[in-house]
Short mmCIF file of C-alpha atoms in Angstrom, two decimals:
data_model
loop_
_atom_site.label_atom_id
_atom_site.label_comp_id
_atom_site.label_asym_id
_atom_site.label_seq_id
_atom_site.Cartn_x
_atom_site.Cartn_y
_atom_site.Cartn_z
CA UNK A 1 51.13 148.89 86.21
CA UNK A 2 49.32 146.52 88.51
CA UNK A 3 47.84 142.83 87.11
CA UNK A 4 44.64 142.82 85.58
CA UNK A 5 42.35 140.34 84.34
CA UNK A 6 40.79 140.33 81.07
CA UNK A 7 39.06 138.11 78.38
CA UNK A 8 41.11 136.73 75.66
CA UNK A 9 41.25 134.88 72.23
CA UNK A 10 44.57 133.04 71.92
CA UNK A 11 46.06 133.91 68.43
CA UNK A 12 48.92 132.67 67.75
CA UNK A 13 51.90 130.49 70.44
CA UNK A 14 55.38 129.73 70.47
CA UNK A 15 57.86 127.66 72.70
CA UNK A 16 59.86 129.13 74.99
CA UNK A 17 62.70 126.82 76.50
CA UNK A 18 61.87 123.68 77.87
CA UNK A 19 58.58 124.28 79.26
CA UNK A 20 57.24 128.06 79.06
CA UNK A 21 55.00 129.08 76.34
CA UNK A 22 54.91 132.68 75.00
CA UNK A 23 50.90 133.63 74.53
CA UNK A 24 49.64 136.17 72.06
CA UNK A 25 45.92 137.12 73.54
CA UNK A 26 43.58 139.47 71.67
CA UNK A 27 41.91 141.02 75.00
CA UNK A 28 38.92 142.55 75.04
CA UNK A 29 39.98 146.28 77.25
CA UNK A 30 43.62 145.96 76.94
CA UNK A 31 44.32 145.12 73.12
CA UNK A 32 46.72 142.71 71.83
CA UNK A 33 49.30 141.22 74.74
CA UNK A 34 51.90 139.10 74.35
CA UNK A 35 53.38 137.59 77.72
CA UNK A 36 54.66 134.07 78.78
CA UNK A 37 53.12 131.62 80.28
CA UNK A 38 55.93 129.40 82.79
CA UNK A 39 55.67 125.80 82.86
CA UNK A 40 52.29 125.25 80.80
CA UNK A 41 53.98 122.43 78.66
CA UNK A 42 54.70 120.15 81.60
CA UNK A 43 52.02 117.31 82.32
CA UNK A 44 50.40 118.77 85.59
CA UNK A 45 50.01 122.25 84.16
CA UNK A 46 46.65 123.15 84.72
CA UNK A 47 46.80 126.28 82.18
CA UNK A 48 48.53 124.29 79.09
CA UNK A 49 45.22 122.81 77.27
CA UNK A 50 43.52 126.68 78.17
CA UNK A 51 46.15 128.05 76.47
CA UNK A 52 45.85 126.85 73.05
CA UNK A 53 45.35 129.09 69.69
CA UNK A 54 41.04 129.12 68.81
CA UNK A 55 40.34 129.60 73.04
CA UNK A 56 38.65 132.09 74.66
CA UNK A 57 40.09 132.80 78.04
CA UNK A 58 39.94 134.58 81.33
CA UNK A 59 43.30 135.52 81.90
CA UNK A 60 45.16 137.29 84.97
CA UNK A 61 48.29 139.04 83.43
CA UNK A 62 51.56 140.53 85.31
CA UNK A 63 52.45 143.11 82.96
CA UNK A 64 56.17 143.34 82.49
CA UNK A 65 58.76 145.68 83.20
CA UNK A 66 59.98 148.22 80.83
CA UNK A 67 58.69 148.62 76.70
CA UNK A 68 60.20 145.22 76.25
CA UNK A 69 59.60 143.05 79.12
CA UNK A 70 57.05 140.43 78.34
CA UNK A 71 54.00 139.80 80.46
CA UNK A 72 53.08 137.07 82.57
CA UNK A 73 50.26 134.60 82.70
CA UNK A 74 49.43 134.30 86.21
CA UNK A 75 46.28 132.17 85.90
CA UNK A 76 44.16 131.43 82.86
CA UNK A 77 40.62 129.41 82.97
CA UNK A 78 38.75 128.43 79.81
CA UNK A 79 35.53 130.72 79.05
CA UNK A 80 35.24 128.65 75.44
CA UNK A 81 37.62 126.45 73.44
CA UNK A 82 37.26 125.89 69.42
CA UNK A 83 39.80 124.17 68.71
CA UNK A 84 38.23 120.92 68.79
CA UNK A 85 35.65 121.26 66.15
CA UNK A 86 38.09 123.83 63.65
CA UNK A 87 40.54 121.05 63.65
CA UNK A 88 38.78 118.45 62.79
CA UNK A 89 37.65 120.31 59.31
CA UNK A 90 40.19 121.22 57.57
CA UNK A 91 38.77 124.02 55.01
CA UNK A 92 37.33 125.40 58.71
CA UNK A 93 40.41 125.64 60.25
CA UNK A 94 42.40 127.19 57.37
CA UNK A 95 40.15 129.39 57.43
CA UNK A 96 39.85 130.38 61.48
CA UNK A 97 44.48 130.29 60.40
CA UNK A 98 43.12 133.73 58.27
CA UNK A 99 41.06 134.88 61.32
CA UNK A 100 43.42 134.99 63.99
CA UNK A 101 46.60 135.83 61.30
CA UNK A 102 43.86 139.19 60.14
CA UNK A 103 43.01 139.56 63.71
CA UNK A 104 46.59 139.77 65.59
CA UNK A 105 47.77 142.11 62.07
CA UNK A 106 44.62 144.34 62.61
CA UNK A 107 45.11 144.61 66.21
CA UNK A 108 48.31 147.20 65.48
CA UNK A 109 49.89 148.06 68.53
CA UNK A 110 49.90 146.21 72.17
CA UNK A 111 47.40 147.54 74.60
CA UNK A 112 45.22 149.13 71.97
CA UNK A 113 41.92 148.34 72.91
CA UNK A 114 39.90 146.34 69.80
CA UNK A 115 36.59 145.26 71.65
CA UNK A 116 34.57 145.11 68.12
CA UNK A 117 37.75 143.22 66.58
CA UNK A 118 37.40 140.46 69.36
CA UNK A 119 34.20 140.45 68.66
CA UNK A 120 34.30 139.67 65.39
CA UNK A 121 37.24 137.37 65.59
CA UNK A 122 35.11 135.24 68.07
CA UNK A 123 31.98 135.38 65.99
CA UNK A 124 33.71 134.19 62.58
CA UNK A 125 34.97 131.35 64.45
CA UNK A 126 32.27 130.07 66.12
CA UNK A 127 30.31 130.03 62.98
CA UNK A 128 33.56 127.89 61.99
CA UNK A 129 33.44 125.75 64.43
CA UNK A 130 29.65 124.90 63.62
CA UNK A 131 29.77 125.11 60.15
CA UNK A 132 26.57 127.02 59.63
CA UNK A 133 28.69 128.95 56.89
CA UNK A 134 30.86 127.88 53.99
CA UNK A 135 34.53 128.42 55.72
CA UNK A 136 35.86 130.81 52.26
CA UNK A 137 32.55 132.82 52.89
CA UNK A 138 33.16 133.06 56.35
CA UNK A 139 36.63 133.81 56.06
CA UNK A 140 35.78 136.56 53.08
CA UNK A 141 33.12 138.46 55.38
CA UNK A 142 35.74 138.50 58.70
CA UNK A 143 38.35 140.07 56.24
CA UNK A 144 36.06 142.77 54.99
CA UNK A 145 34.29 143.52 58.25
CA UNK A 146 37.72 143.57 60.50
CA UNK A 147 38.92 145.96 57.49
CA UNK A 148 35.49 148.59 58.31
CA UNK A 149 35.93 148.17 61.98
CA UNK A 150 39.51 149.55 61.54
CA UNK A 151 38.76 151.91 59.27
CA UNK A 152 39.88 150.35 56.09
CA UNK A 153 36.30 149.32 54.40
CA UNK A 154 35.74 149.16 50.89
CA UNK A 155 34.26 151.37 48.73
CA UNK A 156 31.80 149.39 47.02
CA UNK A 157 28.57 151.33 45.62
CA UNK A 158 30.06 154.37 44.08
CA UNK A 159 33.66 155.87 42.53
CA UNK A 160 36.15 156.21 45.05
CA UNK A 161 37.61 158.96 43.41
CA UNK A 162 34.63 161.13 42.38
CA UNK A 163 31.67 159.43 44.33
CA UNK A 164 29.66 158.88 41.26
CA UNK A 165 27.15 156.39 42.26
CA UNK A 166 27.76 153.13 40.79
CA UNK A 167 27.69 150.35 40.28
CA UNK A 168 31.22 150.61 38.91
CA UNK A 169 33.18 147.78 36.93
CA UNK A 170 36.77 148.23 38.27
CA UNK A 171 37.98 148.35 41.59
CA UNK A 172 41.55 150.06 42.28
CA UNK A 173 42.99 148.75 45.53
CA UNK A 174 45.30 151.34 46.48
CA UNK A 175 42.30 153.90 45.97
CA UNK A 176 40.36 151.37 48.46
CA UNK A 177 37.30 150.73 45.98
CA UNK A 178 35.20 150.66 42.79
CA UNK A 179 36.04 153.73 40.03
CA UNK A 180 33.99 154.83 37.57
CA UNK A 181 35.27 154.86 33.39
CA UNK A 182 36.12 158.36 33.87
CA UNK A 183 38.58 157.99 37.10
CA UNK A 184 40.09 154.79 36.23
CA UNK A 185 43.73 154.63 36.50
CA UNK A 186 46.35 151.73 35.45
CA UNK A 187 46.55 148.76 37.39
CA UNK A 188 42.57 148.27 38.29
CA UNK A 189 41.29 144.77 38.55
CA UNK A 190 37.80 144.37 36.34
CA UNK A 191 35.31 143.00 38.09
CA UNK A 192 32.96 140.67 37.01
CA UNK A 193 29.18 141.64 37.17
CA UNK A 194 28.00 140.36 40.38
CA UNK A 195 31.77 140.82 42.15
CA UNK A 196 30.76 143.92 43.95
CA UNK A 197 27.20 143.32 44.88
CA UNK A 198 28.72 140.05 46.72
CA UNK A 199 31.51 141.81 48.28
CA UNK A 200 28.90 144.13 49.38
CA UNK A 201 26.31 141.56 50.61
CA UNK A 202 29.02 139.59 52.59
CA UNK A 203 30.03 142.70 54.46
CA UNK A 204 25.80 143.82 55.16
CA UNK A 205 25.25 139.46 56.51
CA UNK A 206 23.03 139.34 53.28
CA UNK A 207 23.49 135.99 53.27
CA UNK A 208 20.29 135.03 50.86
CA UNK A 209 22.32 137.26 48.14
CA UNK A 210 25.47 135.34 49.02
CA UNK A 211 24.03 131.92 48.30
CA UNK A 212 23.30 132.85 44.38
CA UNK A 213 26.12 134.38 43.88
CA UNK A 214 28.54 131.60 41.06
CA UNK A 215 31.59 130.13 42.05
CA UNK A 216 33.56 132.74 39.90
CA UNK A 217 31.85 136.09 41.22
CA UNK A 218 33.11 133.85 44.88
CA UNK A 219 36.70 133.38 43.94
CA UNK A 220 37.25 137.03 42.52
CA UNK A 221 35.56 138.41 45.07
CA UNK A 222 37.95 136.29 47.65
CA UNK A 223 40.62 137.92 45.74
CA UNK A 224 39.68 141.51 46.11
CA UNK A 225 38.90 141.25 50.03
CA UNK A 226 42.42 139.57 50.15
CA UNK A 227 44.23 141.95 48.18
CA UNK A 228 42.76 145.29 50.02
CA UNK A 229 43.52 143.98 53.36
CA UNK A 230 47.68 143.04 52.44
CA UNK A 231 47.59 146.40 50.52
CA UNK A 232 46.72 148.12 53.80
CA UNK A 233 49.17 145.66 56.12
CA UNK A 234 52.16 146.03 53.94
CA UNK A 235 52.62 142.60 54.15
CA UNK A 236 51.19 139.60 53.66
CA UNK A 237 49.02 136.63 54.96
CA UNK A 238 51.28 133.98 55.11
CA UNK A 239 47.56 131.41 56.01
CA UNK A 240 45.83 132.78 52.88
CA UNK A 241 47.16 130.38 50.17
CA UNK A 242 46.49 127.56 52.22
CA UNK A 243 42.73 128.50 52.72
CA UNK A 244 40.71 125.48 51.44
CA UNK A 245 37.36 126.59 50.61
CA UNK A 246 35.44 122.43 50.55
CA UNK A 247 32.55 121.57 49.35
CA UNK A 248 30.19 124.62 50.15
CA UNK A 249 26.83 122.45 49.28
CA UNK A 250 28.26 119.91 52.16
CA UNK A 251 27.15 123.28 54.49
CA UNK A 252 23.74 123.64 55.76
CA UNK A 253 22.41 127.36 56.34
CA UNK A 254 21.90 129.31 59.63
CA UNK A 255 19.07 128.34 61.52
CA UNK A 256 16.59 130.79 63.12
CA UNK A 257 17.47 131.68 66.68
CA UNK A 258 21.91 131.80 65.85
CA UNK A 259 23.90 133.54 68.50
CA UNK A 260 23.79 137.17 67.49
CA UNK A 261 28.27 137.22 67.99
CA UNK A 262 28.16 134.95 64.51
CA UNK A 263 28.92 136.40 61.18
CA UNK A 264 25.44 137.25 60.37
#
């Protein structure tokens, strides 16, 4: 396979010897790729501050040779770094943590192409990055929206099991949704009213139905998003616990005119 060049959220990074870096890029045509990136930790690199988890990049790739040859980062320039501004919140960056973590998971194998995932990704962190959200909302709506673009969405406005139009009271996450008093098995979680009208608003960008929802119809909700998603990984989130959710009156609401690639 011959190089290519692609756009690219950095997800996640790890050392490699003295001075290589190994790069895990969400790509926009070629999926996730992993490949290494040769002296970006010495001073005069001119790749090493491009290649830095919350960037978007433009990145020409060497694939490697064999299934388990790693790739190569031949060049790399920086199309939009969010670092910066996610770091210097902390409840923002714990949450953009869940968004890459829920983004590299989702992703499944390498080269699978995820075009609306990197969209998404990109979208929930700018909004981040300029705090037009509350981070745990923004965190809560990537979850559920990366879950529908791969196929995993909630069922929210009728039984799962018998389609009975709701709304229903319980949600069963290894059925994937509400169910009614008639198909409820052991082990659903009861929701509290308002819990599925919010999960269901967050995933639609009804953000005026959002903002009245209570603190505890938030947190549950947070739950339920969480627990469908690890259900579906098998695994997981090791940046979850550590989400810090702040102050969400400290947050000022989306202005008129937004970039359309938000979580909106």
């Amino acid at each position: 396979m011959h190089p290519f060049t692609d756009t690219g959220l950095v997800v996640r990074t790890h050392d490699l010897g003295e001075a290589d870096r190994i790069v895990t890029l969400l790509t926009e045509r070629h999926g996730l790729v992993r490949a290494v990136a040769r002296a970006v930790r010495r001073t005069r690199s001119r790749m090493g501050a491009s290649l830095e988890p919350f960037a978007v990049v433009e990145a020409q790739i060497a694939p490697g040779r064999g299934n388990s040859g790693l790739a190569t980062i031949r060049q790399a320039a920086s199309r939009e770094s969010l670092a910066r501004p996610l770091v210097a919140d902390y409840p923002a960056y714990t949450s953009g943590c869940v968004v890459l973590e829920t983004a590299e998971r989702l992703a499944g194998e390498e080269g699978a192409p995820t075009p609306r995932l990197l969209g998404l990704a990109v979208g929930a962190l700018r909004s981040l990055a300029e705090r037009r959200r509350p981070p745990g909302l923004v965190a809560d709506a990537f979850l559920l929206r990366a879950m529908a673009a791969s196929g995993w969405e909630p069922v929210l406005d009728c039984c799962v099991r018998c389609g009975v139009v709701g709304p229903h009271r319980a949600f069963h996450v290894p059925s994937g949704g509400t169910v009614c008093v008639h198909c409820r098995p052991q082990g659903c979680a009861t929701l509290s009213p308002g819990v599925a009208e919010h999960l269901s608003a967050l995933l639609a960008g009804e953000w005026d139905a959002v903002a009245v929802s209570s603190p505890a119809v938030a947190r549950q909700a947070s739950g339920i998003a969480a627990a469908h998603l690890q259900w579906h990984l098998e695994r997981d989130l090791r940046s979850l616990p550590h989400v810090d959710r702040g102050d969400h009156a400290a947050h000022r609401t989306e202005t008129p005119g937004a970039r359309t690639a938000q979580i909106s």
